Coordinates of C-alpha atoms in Angstrom, one line a residue:
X556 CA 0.0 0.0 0.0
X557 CA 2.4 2.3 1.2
X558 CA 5.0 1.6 -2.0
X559 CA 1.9 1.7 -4.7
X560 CA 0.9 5.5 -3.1
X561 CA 4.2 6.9 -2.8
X562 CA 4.4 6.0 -6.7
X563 CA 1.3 7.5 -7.6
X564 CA 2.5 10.6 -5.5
X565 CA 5.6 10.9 -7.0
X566 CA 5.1 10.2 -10.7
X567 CA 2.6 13.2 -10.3
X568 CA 4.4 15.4 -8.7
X569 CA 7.2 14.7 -11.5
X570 CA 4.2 15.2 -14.4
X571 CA 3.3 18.2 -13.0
X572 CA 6.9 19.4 -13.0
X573 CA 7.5 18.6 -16.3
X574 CA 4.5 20.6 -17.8
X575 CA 4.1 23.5 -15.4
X576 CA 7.8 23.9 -14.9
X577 CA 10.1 23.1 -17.6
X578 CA 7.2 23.3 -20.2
X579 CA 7.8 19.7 -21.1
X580 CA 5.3 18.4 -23.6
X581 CA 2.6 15.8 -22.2
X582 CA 3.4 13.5 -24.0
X583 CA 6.7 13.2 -22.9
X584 CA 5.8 14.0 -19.3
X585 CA 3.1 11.5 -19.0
X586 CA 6.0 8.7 -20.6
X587 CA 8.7 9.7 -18.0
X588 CA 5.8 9.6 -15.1
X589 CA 4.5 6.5 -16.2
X590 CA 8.6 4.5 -16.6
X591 CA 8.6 6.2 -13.3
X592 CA 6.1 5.1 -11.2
X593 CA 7.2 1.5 -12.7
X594 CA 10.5 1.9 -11.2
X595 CA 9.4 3.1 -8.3
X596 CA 7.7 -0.2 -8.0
X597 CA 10.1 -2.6 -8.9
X598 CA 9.1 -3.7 -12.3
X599 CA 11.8 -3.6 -15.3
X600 CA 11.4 -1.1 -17.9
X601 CA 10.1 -3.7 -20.8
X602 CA 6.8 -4.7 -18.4
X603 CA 6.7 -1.2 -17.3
X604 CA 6.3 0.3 -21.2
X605 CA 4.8 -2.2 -22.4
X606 CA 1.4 -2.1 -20.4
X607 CA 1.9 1.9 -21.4
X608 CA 2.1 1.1 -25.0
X609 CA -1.0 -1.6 -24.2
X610 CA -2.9 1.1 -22.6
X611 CA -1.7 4.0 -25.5
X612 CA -3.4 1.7 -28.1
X613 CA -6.7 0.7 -26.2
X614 CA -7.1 4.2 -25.6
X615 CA -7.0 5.5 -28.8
X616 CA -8.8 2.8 -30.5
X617 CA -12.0 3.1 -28.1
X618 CA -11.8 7.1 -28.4
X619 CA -9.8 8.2 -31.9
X620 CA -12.4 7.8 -34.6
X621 CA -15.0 10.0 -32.3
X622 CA -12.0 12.4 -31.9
X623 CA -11.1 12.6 -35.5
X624 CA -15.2 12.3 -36.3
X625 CA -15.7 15.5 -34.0
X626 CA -13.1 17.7 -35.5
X627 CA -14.7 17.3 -38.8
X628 CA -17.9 18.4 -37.3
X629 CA -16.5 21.3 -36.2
X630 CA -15.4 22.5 -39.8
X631 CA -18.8 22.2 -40.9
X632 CA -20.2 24.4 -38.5
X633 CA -17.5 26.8 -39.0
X634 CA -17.6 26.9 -42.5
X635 CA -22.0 26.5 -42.8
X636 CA -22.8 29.5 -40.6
X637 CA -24.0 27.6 -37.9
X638 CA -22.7 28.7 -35.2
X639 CA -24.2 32.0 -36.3
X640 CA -27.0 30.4 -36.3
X641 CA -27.6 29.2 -32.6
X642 CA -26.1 32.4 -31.3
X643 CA -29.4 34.5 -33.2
X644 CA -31.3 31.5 -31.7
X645 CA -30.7 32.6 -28.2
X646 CA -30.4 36.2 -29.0
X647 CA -34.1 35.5 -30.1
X648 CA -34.9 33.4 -27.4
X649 CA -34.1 35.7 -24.6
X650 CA -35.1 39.1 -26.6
X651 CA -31.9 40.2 -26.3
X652 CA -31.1 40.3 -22.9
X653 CA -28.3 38.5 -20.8
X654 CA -26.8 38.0 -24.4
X655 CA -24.0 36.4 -22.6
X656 CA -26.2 33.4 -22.7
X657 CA -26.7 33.5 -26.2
X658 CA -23.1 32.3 -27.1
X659 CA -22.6 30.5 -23.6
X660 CA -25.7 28.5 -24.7
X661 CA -24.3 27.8 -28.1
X662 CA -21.2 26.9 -26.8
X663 CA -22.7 24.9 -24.2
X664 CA -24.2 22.9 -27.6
X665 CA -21.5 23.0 -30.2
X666 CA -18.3 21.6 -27.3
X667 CA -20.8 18.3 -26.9
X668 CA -19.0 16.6 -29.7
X669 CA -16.5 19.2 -31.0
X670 CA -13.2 19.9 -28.9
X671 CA -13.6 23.0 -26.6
X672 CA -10.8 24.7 -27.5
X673 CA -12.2 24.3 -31.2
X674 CA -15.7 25.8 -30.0
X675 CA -13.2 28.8 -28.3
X676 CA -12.1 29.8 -31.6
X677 CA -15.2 29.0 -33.4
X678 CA -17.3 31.6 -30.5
X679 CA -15.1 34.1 -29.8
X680 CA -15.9 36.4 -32.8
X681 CA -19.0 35.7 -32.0
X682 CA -18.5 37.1 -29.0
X683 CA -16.5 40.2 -29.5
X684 CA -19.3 41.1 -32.1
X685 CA -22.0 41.2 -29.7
X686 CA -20.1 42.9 -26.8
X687 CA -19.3 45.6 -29.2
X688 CA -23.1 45.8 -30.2
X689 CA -24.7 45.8 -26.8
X690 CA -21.1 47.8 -25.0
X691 CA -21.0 44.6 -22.9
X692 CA -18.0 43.9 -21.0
X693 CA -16.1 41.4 -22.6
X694 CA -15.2 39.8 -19.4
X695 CA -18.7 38.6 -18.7
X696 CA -19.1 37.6 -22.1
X697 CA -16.1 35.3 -22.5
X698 CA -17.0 33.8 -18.9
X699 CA -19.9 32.2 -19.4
X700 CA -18.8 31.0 -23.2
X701 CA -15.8 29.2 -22.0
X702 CA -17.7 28.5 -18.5
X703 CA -20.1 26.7 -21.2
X704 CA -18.2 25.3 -23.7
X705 CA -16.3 23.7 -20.3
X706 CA -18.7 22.1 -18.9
X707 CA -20.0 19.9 -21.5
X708 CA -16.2 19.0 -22.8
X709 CA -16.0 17.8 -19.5
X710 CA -19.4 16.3 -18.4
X711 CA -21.5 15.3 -21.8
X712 CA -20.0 12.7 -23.9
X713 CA -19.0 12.3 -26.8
X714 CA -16.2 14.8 -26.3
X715 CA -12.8 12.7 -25.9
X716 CA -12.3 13.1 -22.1
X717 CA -15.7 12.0 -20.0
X718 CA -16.0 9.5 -23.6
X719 CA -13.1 8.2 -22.5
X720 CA -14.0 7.7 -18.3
X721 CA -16.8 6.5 -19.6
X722 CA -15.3 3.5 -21.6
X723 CA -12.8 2.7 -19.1
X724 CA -15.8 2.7 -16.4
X725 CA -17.9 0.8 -18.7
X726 CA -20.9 3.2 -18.4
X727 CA -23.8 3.2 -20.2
X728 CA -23.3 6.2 -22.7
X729 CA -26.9 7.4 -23.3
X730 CA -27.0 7.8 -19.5
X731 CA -24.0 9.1 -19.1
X732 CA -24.8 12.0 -21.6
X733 CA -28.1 12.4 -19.5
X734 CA -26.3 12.8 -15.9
X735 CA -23.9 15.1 -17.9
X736 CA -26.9 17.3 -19.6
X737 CA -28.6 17.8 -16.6
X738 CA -25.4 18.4 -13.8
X739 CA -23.7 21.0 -16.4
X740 CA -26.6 22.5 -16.9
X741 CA -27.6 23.3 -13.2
X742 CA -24.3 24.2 -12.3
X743 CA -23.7 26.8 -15.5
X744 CA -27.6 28.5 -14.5
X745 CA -26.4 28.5 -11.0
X746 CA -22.8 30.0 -11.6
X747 CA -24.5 32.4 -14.0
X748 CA -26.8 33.5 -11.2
X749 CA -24.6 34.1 -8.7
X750 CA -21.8 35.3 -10.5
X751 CA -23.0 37.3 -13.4
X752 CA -23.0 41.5 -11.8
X753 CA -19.3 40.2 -10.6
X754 CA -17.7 39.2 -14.1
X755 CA -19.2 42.4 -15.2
X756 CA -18.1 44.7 -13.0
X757 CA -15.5 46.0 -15.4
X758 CA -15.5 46.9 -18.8
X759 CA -13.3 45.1 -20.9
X760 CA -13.2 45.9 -24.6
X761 CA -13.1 43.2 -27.6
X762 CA -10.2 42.4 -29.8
X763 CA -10.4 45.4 -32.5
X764 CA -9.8 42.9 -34.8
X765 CA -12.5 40.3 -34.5
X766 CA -15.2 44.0 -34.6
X767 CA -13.9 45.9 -37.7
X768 CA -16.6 47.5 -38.9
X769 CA -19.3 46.8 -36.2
X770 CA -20.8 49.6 -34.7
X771 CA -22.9 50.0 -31.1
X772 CA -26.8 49.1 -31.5
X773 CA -29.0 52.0 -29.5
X774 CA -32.2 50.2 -30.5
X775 CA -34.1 48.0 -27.5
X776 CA -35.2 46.0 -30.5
X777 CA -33.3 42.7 -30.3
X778 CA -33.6 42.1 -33.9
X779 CA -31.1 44.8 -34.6
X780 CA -28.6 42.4 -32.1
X781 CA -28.8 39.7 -34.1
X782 CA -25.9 38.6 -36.6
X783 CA -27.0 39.9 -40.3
X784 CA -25.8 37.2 -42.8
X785 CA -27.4 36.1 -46.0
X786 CA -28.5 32.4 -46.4
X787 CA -27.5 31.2 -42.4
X788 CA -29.1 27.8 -42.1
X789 CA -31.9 26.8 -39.8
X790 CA -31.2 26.1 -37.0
X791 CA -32.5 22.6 -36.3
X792 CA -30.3 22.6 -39.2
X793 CA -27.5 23.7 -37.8
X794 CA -27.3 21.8 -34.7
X795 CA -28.5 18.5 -36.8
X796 CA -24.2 17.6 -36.7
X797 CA -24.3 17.9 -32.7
X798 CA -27.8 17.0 -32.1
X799 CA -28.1 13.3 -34.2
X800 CA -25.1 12.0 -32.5
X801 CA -26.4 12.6 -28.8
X802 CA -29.8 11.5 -29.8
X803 CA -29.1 8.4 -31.5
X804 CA -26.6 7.3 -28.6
X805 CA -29.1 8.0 -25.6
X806 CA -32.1 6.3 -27.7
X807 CA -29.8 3.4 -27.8
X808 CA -29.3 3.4 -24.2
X809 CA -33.2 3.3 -23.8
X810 CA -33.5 0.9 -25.9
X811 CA -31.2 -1.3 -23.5
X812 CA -33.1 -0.6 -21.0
X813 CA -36.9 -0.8 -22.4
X814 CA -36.5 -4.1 -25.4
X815 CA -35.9 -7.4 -25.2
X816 CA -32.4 -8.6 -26.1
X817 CA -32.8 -9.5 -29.9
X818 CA -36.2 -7.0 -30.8
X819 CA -35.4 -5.5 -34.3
X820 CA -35.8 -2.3 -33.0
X821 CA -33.0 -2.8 -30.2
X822 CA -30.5 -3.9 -32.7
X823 CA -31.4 -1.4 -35.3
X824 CA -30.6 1.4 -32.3
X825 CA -27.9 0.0 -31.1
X826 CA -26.4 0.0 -34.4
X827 CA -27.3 3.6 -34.8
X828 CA -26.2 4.3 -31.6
X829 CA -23.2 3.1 -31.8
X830 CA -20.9 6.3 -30.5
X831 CA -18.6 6.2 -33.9
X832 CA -21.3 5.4 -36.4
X833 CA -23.5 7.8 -34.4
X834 CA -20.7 10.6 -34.4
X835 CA -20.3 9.5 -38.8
X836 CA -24.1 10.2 -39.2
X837 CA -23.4 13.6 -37.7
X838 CA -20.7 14.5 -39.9
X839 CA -22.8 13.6 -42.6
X840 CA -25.6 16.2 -41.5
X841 CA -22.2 18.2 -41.3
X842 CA -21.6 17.9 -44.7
X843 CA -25.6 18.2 -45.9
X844 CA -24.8 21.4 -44.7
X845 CA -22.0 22.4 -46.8
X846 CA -24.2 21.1 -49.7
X847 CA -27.6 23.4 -48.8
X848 CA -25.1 26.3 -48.3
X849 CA -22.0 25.7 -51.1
X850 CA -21.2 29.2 -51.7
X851 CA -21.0 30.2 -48.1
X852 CA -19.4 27.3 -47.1
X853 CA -16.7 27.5 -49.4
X854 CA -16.3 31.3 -48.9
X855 CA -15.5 30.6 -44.7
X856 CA -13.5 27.9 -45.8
X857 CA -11.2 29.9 -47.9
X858 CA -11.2 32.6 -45.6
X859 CA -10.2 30.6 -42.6
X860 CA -7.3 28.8 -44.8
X861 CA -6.3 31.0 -47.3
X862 CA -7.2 28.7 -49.9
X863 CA -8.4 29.0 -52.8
X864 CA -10.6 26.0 -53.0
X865 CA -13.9 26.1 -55.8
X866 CA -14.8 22.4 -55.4
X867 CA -17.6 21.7 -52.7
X868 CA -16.2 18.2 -52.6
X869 CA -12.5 18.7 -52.4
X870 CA -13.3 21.0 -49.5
X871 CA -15.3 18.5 -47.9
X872 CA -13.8 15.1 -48.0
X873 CA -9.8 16.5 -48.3
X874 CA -9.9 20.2 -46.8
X875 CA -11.8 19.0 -43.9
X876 CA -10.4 16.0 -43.1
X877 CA -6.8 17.6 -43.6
X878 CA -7.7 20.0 -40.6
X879 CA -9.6 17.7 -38.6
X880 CA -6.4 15.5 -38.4
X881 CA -4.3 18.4 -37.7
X882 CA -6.5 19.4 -35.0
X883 CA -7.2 16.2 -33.9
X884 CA -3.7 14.6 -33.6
X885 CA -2.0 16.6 -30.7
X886 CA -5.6 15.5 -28.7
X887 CA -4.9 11.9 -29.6
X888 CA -1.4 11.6 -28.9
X889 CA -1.9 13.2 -25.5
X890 CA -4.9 11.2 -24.4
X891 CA -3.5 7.9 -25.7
X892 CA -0.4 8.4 -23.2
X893 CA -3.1 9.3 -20.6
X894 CA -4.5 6.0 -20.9
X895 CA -0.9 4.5 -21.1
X896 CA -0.1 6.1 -17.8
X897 CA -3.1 4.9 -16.4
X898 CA -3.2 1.2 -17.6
X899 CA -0.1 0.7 -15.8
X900 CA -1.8 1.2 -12.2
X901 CA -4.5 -0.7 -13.2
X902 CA -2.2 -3.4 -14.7
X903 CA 0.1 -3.6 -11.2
X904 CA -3.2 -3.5 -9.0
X905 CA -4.6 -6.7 -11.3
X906 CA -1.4 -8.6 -10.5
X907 CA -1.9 -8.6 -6.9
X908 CA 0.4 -6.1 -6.3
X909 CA -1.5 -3.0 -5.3
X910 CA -3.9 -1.8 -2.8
X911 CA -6.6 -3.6 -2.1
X912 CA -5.1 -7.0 -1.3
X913 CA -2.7 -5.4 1.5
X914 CA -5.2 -3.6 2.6
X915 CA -8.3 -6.2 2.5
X916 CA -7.0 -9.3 1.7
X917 CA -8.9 -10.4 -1.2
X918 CA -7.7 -10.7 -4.5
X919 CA -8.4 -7.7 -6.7
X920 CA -8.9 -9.4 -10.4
X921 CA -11.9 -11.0 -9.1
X922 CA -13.5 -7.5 -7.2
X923 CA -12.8 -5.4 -10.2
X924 CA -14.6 -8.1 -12.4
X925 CA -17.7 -8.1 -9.8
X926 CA -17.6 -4.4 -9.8
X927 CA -17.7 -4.3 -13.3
X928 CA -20.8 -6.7 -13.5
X929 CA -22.5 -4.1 -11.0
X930 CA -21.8 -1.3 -13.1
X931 CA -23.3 -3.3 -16.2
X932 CA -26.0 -4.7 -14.0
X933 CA -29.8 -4.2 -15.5
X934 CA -32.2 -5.2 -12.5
X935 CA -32.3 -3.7 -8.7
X936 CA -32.2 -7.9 -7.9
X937 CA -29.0 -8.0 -9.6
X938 CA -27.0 -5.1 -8.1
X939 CA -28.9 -6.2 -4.9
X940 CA -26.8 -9.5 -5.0
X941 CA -23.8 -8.3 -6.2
X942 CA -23.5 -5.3 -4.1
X943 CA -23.4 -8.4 -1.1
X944 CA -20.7 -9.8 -2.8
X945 CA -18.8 -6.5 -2.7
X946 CA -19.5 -6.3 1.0
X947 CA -17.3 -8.9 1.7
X948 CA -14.5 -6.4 -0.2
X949 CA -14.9 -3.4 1.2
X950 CA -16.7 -2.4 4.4
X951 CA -19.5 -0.2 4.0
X952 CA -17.9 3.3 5.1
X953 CA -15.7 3.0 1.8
X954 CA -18.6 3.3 -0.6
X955 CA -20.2 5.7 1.4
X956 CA -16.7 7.6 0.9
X957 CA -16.7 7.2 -2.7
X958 CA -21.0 7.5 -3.7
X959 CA -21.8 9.9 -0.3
X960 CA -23.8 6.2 0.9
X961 CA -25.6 4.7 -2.3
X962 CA -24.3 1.8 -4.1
X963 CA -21.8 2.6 -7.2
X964 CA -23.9 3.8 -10.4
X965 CA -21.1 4.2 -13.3
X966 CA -23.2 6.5 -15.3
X967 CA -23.5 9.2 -12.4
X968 CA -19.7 8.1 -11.5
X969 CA -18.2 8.7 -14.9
X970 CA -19.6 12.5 -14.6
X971 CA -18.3 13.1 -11.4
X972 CA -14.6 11.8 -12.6
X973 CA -15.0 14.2 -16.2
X974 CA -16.3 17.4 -14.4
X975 CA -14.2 16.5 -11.3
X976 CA -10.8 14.9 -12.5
X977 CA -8.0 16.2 -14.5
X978 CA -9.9 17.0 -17.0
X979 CA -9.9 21.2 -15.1
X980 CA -6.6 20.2 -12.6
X981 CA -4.0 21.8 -14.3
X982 CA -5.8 20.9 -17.7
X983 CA -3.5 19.9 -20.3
X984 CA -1.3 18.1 -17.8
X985 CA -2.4 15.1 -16.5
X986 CA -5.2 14.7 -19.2
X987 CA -8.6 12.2 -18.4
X988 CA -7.7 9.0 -18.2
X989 CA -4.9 8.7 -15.6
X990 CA -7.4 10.1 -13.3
X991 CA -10.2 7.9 -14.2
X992 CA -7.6 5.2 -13.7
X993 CA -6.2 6.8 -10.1
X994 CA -10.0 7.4 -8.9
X995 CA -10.3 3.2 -10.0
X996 CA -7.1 2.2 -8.0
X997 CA -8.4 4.0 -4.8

């Protein structure tokens, strides 16, 4: 017990050193931590790296197509209008008041399956451009964007880093997606109550650049707020890329719950459902988009990359899909060695090795695989019986330590990790996974 924590402690004190410190890439901090911690533990360095390489490739295949997949999205939303599109939605919606909702709401949408730093660049225009129209400070503006756009890249699958707690946990998805709707969303109305007169106490200005040419709106009428563009698309449209995905993956989670195993409309959903053919179909509303709006698309495209590009279908199925790696790669590389890092603690617990056995004496291959069938578990009989079993693991003030005194629900656990984890604790350091894994080990 006492060797396995002063590991953990130590590799992360030696990750976060690396990356706050000497500015040393994550990827190459999360590899030294992880040969670390293995040393620290007496393993030699071929077992040590190759459970990381194990745990680089698991990682990426459960997660990298909905990675790549998501950073395709994004482009068509960029290059469609439809980000435009929400943000007038909300304008409408709340008649032009609190318009720092407008693109915190949007970005609260667009960052479900699109990278939040992506949805940062796609807002922030968007943002300066109705600060300088209202003369709102741009502090309170950008807060409750990227306050937004956090929330669900942390909480509401399928962004990479709860997608990828949620995996490792096992969780049903569609639920997972529900716990995350509904906790991100209470805690972004509450933070926005409580905190809104403070981030706008003073006035910050927008980027000159990003509001060339826009001037201050004295009119109470909200329509003179809203972003003027010819041919914007709909904006069911427009959120058709983000929206199919999440449906189609929490109707196939109801669909677990509600059919018989084998009913043609269970296997039809779950084959819909499916997170990467679910995330595909939402490209391909992505692209649909492109097609209904060709000439704007391809003007935002060549704007953004200084191309000159006049085919609709270069644009789509090469432009795109050039960026979306580019975007995507750094993301994969990262999180890959995140779930490197963290297959090696779960690999030295499994041998017998870690925790649990000194500290309860029972053998920990067998609890995780019982914990496992709890988390998976359909009926109240079922997690009635196993949760007995786990009694006989742990005594009953651990769980209430870990669930605050009900029995372990993965879905509601895999929201906790995202929104509580690395994915906001020095942010690009330690990166999902390895706290997932950590949270696991405990």
């Amino acid at each position: 017990m006492t060797q396995f924590v002063l590991a953990i402690i130590i590799s992360i004190a030696v990750l976060v050193f690396l990356i706050v410190k000497l500015n040393v890439h994550p990827v190459i901090s999360l590899f030294v931590g992880g040969m670390l911690c293995g040393s620290i533990l007496g393993n030699s360095p071929l077992t040590t790296i190759t459970t990381i390489a194990n745990g680089f490739g698991s990682t990426l295949g459960s997660i990298g197509m909905t990675i790549i997949f998501g950073s395709i999205i994004a482009c068509s939303i960029r290059d469609s209008g439809a980000a435009k599109s929400m943000v007038n939605f909300f304008i409408k919606l709340f008649r032009g008041k609190n318009l720092e909702l407008s693109t915190g709401m949007a970005a609260y949408i667009m960052s479900i399956p699109v990278f939040g730093d992506v949805t940062m660049v796609l807002i922030s225009p968007l943002c300066a451009i109705i600060s300088k129209r209202q003369n709102k400070p741009m502090g309170q503006m950008a807060a409750f964007t990227v306050l937004a756009l956090n929330l669900t890249h942390s909480m509401v699958p399928p962004t990479p880093g709860i997608l990828a707690v949620a995996v490792l946990l096992g969780a049903d998805l569609g639920l997972v997606i529900l716990w995350g709707i509904v906790c991100s969303f209470i805690a972004y109305i509450i933070t926005w109550i409580l905190m809104r007169k403070w981030a706008g106490k003073d006035y910050y200005p927008p980027k000159p650049e990003f509001v060339e040419g826009v001037e201050e709106v004295k009119s109470n009428d909200y329509h003179d707020l809203l972003i003027k563009e010819e041919n914007l698309p709909n904006v069911l449209f427009a959120m058709s890329p983000i929206l199919v995905p999440v449906i189609l993956i929490a109707l196939a989670s109801f669909a677990d719950m509600t059919m018989a195993e084998g009913a043609m409309a269970r296997v039809v959903l779950d084959t819909l459902g499916n997170r990467n053919i679910a995330m595909f179909l939402g490209m391909v509303f992505g692209w649909l988009l492109a097609v209904t709006h060709k000439e704007k698309a391809l003007a935002n495209y060549n704007q953004t990359s200084g191309k000159n590009e006049k085919s609709l279908f270069t644009m789509m199925f090469n432009g795109w899909v050039g960026e979306a790696l580019e975007v995507a790669l750094v993301p994969l590389i990262v999180t890959g060695f995140g779930g490197g890092f963290g297959e090696y603690h779960l690999a030295f617990m499994m041998t017998g090795n870690g925790a649990m056995p000194n500290a309860y004496g029972h053998d920990d291959a067998e609890y995780l695989e019982k914990l496992d069938a709890m988390g998976k578990a359909t009926s109240a009989e079922e997690q009635a019986s196993l949760a007995e079993e786990l009694d006989q693991y742990f005594p009953a003030q651990h769980w209430a330590i870990l669930v605050a005194g009900v029995q372990p629900n993965y879905d509601f656990m895999s929201n906790r990790i995202g929104g509580y984890s690395g994915e906001k604790i020095y942010y690009k350091g330690n990166m999902r996974t390895f706290w997932a894994r950590l949270w696991i080990n405990e």
